[in-house]
XYZ file of N, CA and C in Angstrom:
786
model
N 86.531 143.546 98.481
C 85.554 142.613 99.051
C 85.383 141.410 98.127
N 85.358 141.251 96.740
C 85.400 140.817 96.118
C 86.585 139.310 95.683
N 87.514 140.170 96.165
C 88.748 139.383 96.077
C 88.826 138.941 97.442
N 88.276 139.221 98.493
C 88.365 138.412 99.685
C 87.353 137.524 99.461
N 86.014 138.035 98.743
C 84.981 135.988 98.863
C 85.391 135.300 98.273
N 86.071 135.848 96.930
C 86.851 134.874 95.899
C 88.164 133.788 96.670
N 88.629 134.549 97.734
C 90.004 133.773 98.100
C 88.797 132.677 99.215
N 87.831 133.277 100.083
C 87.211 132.210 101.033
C 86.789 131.099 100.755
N 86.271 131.407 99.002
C 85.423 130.446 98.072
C 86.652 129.793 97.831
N 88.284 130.060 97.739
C 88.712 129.212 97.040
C 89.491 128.383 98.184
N 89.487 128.769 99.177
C 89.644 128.210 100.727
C 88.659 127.077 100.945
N 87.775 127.340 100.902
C 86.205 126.602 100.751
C 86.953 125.491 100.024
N 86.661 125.732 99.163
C 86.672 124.546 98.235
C 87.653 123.868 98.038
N 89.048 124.297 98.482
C 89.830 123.657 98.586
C 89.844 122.394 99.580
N 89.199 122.899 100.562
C 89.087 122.033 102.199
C 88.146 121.207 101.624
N 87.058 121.503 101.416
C 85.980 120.338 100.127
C 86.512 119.217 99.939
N 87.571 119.718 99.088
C 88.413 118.885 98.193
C 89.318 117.691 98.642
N 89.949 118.665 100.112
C 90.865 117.521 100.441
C 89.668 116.729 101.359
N 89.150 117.219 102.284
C 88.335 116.139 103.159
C 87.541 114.990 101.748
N 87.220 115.385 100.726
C 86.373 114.388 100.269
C 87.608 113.359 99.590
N 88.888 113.987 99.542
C 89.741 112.630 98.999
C 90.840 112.038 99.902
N 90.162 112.276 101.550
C 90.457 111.599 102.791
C 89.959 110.351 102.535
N 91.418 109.640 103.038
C 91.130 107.634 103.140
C 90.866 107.695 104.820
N 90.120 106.328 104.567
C 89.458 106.183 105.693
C 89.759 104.698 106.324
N 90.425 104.170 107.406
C 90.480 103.318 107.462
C 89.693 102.954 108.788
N 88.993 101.770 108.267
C 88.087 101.097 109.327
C 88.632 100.015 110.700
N 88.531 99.971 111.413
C 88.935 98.818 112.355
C 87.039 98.221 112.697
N 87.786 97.027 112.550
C 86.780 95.667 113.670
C 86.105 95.288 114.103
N 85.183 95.932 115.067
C 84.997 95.996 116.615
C 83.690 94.735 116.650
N 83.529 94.238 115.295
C 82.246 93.145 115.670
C 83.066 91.721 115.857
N 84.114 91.077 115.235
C 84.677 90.082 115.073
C 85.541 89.784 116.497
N 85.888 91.096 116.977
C 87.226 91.333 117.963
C 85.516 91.995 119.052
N 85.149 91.560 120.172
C 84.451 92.421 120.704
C 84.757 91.781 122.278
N 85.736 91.905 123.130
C 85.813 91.851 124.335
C 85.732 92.739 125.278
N 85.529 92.369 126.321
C 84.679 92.905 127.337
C 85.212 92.868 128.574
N 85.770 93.743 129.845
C 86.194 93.559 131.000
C 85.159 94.740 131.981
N 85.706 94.328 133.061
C 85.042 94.917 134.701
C 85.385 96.342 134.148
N 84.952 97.582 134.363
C 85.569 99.168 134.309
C 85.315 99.661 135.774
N 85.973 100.316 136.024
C 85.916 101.102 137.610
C 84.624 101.054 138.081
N 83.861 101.564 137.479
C 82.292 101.413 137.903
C 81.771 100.131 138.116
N 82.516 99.041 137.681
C 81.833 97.572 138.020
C 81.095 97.122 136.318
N 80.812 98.128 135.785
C 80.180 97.939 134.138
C 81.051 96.713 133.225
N 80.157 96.402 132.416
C 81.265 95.665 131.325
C 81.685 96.783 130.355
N 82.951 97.119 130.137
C 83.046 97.942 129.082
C 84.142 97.111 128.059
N 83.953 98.071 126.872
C 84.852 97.250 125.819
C 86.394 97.498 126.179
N 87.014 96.675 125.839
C 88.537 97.178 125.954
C 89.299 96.043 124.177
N 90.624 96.341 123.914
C 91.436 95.394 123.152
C 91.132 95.540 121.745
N 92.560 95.954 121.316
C 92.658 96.679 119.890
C 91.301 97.958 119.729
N 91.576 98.756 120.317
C 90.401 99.679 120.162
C 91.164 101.139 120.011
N 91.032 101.629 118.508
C 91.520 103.342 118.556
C 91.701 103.904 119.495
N 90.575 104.467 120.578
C 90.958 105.164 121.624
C 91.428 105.130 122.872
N 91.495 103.233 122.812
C 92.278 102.684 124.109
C 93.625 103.013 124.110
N 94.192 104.256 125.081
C 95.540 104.063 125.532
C 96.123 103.295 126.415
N 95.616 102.210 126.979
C 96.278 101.375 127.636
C 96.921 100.855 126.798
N 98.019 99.195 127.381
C 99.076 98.960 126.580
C 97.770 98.287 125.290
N 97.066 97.771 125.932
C 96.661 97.061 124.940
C 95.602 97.810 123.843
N 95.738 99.143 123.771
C 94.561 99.472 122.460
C 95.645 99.855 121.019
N 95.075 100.339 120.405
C 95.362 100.876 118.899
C 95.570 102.200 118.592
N 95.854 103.007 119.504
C 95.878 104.184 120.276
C 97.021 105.157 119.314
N 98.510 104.526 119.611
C 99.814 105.137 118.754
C 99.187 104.450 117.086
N 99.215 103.685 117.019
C 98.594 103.056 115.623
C 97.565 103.974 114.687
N 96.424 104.557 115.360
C 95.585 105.110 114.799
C 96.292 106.574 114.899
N 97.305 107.347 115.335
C 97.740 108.167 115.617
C 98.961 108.621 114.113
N 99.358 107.348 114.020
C 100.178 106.748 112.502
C 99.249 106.908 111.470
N 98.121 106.298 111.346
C 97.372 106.506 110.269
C 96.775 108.414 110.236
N 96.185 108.438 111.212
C 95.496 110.119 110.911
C 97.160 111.106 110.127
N 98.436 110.792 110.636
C 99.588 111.488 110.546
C 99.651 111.438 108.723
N 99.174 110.173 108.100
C 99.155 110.043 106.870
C 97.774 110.408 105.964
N 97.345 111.113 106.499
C 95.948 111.486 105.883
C 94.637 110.875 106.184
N 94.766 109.828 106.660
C 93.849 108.563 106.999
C 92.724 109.355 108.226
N 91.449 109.231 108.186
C 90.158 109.335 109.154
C 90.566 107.663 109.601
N 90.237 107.857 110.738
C 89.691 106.321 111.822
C 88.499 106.589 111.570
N 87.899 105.394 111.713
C 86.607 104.510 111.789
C 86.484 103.334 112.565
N 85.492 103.050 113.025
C 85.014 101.811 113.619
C 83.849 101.271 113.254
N 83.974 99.829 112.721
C 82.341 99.074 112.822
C 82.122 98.299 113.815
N 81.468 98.403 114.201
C 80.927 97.425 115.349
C 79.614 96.310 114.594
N 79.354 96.467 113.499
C 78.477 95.575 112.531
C 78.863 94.343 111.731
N 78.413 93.565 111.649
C 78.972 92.609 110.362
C 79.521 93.537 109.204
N 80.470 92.976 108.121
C 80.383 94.237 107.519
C 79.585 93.931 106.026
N 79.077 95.299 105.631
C 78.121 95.321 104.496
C 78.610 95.951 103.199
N 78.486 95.597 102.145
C 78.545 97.032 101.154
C 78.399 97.866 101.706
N 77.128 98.026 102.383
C 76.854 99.460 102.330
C 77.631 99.801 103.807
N 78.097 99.169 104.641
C 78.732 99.747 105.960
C 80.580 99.927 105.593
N 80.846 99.017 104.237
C 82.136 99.314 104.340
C 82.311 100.463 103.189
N 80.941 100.493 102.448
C 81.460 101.975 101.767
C 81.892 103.177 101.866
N 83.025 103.927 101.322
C 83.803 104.792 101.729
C 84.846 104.386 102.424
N 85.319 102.991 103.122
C 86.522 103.028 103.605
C 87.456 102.113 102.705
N 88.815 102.956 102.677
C 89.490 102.210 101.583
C 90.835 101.065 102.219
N 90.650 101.180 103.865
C 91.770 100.128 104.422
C 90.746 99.856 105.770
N 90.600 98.112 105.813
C 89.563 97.373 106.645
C 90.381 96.431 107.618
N 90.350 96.339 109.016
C 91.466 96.039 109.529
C 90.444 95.105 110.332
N 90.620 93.491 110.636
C 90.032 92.957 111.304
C 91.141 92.185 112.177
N 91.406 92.163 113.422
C 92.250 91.731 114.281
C 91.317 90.745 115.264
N 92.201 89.659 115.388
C 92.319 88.699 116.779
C 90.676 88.379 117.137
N 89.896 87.774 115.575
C 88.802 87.702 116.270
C 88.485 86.858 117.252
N 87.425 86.748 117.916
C 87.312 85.884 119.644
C 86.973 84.476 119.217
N 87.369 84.149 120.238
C 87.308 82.720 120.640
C 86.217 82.842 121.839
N 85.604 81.866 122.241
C 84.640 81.920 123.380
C 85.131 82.114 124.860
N 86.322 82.156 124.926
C 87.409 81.907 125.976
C 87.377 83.446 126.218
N 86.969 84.755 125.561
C 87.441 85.575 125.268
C 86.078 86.367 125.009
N 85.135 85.689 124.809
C 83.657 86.297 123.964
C 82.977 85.289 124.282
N 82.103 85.026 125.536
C 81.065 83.695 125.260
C 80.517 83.687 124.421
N 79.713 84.662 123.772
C 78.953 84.718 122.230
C 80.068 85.033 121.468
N 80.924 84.886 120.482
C 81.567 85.103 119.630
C 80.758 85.375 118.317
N 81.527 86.485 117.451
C 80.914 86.510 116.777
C 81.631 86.010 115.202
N 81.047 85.061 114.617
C 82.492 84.203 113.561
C 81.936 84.647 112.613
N 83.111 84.678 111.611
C 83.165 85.377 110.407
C 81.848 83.923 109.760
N 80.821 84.097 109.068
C 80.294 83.801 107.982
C 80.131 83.787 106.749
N 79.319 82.588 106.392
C 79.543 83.390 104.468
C 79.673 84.539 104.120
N 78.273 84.937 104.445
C 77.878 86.386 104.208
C 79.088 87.474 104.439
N 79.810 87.190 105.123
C 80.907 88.486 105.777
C 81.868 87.728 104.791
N 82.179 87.026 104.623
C 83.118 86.763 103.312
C 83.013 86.776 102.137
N 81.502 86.570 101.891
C 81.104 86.685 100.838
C 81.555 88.984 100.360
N 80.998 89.303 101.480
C 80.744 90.901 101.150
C 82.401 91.235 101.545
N 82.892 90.759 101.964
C 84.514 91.051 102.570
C 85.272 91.296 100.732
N 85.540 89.869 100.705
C 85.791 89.699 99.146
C 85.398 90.474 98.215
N 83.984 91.009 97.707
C 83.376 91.607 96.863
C 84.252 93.201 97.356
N 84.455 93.557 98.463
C 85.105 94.670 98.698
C 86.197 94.337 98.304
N 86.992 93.777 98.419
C 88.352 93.405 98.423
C 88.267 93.905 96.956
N 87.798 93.342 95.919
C 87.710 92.972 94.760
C 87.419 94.077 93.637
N 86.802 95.006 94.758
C 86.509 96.208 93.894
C 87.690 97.894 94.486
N 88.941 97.436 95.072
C 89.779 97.989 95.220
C 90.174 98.263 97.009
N 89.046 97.691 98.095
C 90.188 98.115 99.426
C 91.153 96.774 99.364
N 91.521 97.702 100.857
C 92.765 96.582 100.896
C 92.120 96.359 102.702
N 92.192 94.671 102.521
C 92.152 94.482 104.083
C 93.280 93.776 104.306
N 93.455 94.172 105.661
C 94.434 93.362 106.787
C 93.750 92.862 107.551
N 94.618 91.573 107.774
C 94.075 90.469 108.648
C 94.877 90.426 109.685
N 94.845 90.190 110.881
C 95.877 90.080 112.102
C 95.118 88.924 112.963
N 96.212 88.023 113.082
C 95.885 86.657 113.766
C 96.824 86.751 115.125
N 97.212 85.812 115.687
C 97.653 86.048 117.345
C 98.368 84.330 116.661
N 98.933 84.059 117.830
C 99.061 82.211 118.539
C 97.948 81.920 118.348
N 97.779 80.123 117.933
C 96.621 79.627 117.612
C 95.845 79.515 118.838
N 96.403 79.585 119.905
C 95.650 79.451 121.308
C 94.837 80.604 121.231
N 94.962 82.095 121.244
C 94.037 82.931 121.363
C 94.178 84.032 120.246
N 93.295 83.392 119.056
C 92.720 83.505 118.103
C 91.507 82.322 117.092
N 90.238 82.919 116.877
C 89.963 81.557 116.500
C 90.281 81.558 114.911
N 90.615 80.930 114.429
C 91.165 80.419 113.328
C 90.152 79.593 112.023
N 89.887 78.896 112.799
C 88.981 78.190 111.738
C 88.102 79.015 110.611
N 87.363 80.076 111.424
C 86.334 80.517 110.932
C 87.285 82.181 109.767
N 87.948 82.392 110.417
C 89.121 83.255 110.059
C 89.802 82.899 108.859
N 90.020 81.495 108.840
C 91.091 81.158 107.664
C 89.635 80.950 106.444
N 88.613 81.017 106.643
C 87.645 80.542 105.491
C 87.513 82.041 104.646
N 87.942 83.346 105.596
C 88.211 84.315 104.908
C 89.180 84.265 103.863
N 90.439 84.051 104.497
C 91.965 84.260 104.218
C 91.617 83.295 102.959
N 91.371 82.064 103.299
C 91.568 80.965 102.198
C 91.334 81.328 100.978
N 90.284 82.966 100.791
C 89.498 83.069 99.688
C 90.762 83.331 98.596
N 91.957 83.991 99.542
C 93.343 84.639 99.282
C 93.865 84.183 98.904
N 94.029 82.950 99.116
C 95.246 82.056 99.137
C 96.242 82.042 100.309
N 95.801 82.420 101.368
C 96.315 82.454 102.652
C 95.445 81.408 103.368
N 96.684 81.137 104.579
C 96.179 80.654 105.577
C 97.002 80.623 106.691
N 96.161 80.949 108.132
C 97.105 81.381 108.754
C 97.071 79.632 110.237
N 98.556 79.228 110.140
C 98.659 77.647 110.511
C 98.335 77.563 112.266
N 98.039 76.946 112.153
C 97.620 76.405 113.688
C 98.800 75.833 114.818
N 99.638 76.940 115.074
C 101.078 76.659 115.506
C 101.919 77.837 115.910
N 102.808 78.068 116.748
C 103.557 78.573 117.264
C 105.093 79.065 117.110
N 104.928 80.259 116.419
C 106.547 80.681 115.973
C 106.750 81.667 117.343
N 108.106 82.217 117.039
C 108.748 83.455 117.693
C 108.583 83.352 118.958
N 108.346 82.520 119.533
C 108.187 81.741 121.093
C 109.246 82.607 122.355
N 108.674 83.449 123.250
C 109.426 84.318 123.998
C 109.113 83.702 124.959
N 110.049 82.629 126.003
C 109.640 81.929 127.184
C 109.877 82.749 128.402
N 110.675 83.722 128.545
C 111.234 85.084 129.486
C 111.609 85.600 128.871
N 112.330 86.745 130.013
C 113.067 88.004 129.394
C 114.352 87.658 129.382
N 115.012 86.213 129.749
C 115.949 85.769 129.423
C 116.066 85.183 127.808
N 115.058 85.406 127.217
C 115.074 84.554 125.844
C 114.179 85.902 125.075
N 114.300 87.278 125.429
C 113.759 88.020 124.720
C 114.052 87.975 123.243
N 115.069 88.169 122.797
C 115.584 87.983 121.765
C 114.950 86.579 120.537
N 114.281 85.667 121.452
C 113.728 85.107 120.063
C 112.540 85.625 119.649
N 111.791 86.613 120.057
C 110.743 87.566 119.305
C 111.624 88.439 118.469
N 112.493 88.514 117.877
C 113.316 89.466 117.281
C 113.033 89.050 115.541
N 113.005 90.194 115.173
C 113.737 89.829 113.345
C 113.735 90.909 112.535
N 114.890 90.670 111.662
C 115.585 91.312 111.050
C 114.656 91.836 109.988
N 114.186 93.153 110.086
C 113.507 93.321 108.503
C 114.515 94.065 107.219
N 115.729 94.525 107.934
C 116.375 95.446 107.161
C 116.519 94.676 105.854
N 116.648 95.742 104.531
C 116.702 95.875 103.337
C 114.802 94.859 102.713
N 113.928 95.042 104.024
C 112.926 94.451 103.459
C 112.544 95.552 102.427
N 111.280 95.386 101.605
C 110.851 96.486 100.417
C 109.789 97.517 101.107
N 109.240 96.757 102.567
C 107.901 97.519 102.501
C 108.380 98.188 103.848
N 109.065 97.299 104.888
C 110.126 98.469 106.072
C 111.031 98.675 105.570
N 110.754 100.374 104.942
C 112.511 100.946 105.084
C 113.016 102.146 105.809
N 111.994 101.795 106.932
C 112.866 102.792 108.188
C 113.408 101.953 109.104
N 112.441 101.002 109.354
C 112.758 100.087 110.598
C 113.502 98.919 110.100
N 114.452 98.336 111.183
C 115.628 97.644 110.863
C 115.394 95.819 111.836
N 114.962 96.218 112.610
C 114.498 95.311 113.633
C 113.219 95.225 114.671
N 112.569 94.238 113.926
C 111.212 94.500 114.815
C 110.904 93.669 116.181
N 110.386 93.832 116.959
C 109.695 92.792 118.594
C 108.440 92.111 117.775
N 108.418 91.177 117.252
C 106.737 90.196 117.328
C 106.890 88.616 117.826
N 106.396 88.609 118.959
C 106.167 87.629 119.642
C 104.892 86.725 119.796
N 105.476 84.908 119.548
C 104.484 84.393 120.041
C 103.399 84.328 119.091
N 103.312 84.408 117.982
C 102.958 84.179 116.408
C 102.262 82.666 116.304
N 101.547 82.848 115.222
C 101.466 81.813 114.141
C 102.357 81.765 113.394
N 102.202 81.301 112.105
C 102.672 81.144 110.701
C 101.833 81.383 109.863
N 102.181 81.728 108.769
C 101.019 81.905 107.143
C 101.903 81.133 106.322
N 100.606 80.066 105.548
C 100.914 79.499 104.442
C 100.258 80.115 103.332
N 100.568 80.115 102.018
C 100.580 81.085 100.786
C 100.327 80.148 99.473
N 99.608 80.053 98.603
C 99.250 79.520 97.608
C 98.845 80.716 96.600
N 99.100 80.215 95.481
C 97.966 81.046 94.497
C 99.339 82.530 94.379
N 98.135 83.785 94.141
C 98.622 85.027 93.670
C 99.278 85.632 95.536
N 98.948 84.440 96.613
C 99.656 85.238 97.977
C 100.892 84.543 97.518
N 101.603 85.452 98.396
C 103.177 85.652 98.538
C 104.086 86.164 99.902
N 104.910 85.225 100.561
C 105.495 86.200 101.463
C 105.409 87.559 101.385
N 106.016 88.435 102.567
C 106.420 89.390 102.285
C 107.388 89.165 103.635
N 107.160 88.859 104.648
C 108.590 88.834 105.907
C 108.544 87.147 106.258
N 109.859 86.824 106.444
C 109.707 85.553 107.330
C 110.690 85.925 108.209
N 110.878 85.063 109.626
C 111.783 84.853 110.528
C 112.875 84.125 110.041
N 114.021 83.861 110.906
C 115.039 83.184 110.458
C 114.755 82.230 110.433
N 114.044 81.132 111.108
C 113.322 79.788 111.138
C 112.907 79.867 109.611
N 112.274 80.791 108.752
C 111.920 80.596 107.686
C 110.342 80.781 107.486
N 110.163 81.146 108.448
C 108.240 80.989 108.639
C 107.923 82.404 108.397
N 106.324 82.395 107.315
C 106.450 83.588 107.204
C 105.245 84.018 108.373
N 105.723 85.615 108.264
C 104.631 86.099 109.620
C 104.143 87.362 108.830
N 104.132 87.701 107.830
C 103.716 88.575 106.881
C 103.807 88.430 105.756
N 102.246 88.357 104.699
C 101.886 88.007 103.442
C 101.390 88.813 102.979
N 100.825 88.997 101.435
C 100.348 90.104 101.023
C 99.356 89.067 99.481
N 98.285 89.107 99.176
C 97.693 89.016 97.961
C 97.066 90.158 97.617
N 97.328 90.051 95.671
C 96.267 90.707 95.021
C 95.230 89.851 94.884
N 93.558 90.751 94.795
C 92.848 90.151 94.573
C 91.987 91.222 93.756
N 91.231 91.166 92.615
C 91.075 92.183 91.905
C 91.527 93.360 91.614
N 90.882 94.252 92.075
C 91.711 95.654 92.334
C 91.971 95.911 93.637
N 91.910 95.044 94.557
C 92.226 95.170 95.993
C 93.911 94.320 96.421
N 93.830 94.484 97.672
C 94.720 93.503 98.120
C 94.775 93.539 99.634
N 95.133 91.924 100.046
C 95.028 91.370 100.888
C 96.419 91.162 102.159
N 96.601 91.919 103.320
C 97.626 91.741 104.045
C 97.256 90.809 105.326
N 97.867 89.725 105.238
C 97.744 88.917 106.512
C 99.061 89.254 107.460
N 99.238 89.227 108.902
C 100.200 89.307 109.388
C 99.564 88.374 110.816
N 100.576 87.827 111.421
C 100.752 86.454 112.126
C 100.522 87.042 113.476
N 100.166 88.581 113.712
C 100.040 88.789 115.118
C 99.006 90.523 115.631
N 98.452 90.432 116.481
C 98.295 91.928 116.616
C 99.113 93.061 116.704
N 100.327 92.696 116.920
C 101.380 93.128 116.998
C 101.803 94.786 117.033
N 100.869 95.788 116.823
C 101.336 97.016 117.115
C 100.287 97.513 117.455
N 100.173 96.856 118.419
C 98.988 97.546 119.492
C 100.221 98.110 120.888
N 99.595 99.056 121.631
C 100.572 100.310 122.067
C 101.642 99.354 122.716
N 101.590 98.271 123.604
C 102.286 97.668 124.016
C 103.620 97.201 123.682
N 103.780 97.588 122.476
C 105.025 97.596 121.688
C 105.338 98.353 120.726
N 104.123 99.594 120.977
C 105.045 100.643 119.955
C 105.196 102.086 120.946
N 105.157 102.032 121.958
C 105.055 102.957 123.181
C 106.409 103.522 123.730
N 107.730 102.707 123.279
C 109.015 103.334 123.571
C 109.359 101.869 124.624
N 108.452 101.612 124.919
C 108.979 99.887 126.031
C 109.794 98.948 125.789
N 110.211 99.310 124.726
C 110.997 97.828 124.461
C 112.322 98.181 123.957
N 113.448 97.638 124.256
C 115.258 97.895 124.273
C 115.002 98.923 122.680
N 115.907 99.470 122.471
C 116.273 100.762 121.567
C 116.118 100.005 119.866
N 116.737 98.420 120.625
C 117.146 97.734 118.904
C 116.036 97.552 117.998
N 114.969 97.286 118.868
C 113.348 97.183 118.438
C 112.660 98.124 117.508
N 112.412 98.226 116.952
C 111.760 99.739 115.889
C 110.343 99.338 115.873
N 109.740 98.843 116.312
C 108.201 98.951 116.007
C 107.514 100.350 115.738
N 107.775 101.314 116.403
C 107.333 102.251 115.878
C 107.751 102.978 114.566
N 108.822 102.644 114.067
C 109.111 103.192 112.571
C 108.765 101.528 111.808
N 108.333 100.763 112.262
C 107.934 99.533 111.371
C 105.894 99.967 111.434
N 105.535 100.541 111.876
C 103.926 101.418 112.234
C 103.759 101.959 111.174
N 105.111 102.592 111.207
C 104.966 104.183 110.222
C 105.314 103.279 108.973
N 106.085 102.451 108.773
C 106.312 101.604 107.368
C 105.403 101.174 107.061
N 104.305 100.618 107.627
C 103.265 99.817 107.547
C 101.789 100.242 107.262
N 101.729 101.216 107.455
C 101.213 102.627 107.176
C 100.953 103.327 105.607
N 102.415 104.141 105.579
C 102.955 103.992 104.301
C 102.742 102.926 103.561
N 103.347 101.886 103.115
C 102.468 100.617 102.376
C 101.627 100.396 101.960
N 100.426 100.446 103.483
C 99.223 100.469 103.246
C 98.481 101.520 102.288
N 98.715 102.605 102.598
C 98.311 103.862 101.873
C 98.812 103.599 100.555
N 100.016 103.510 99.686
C 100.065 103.357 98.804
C 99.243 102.299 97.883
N 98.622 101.292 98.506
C 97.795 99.746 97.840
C 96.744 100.503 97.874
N 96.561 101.444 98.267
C 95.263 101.680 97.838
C 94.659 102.353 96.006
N 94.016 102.079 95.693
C 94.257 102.638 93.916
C 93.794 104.037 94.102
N 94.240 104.464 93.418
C 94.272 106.083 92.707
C 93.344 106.204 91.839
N 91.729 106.908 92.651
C 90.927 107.085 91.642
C 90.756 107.989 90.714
């Protein structure tokens, strides 16, 4: 009997152990907060959202992270010290434009101010911007800028049909941070410009980059030029040559590693 509470206690505490040195990564939901008709006639939320399996949620994405140890989270708050404490990867995507959000809600000092101070004391956020048409930018880049990023007011990877699929295409092979995936689908982009301690990390053949990375204290900073692996393109939909879903799982990986080892 003895040696069985001893093994429960050490069962116990083992599970303790790992749940309390579970990463946690947060998504969005105050910056990004759109709204459509639902069957019932209601406004409900939809777009980049964990549990949306339509094409358009975060669905396979958050499915990538839990596979790597990672808890999902959601804020739906400005974010605070105290609301981003405990999560060690902060993901803010495609915040609204009014076109999209009549009340929008724009990044402020205050959220940059407390964004940064996180940043600074070891998470890592990602930033995900769209085409300058639907994303607002302005208020977005006063984040990024803190980086040395900025994400340009302009149009790469331009997919006019499915006769011109192929210019959403690019080559990541022998990149450092995809090394499963060989060829990714991101369409219809911005660009990021880079100063300071940011630095590429992918460009297109045009030369434009669509993925950056800064350190910033003990944190660090990933901008990327699109929402881009939301289910709609990591779902199996797109020709075989495409890897978005092992560019998920690369991206993933990455992420998890920037995080510091306490």
């Amino acid at each position: 009997m003895k040696m069985l509470y001893c093994y429960s206690l050490a069962c116990a505490l083992s599970l303790t152990s790992l749940i309390a040195s579970a990463q946690t990564v947060t998504l969005d939901y105050h910056f990004n907060h759109e709204t459509h008709k639902g069957k019932n006639g209601q406004a409900e939320r939809f777009h980049y959202l964990w549990d949306e399996k339509a094409s358009s949620g975060y669905s396979i994405l958050g499915e990538t992270f839990t596979k790597q140890g990672f808890q999902l989270k959601s804020l739906e708050d400005a974010p605070t010290a105290g609301n981003l404490k405990g999560t060690q990867v902060y993901i803010i995507v495609d915040p609204d434009k009014p076109k999209e959000n009549p009340n929008p809600n724009y990044i402020q000092k205050a959220d940059v101010d407390n964004i940064a101070a996180w940043v600074k004391q070891g998470g890592v956020l990602v930033m995900l911007a769209n085409d300058s048409a639907n994303v607002e930018l302005p208020h977005f880049n006063k984040l990024a800028g803190v980086f040395g990023i900025h994400f340009n007011d302009d149009l790469t990877n331009h997919v006019i049909d499915d006769a011109h699929f192929a210019d959403g295409g690019v080559s990541v092979t022998g990149n450092p941070v995809f090394k499963t995936a060989k060829r990714i689908f991101m369409k219809d982009v911005c660009s990021i410009s880079t100063i300071g301690n940011a630095k590429p990390v992918l460009k297109n053949s045009a030369g434009a980059t669509l993925i950056a990375s800064s350190k910033y204290g003990k944190g660090t900073v990933i901008a990327i030029s699109d929402p881009w692996l939301y289910d709609e393109y990591t779902n199996g939909r797109l020709p075989a040559e495409y890897e978005n879903d092992k560019a998920a799982y690369d991206l993933v990986v990455w992420l998890k590693s920037l995080v510091p080892k306490s």
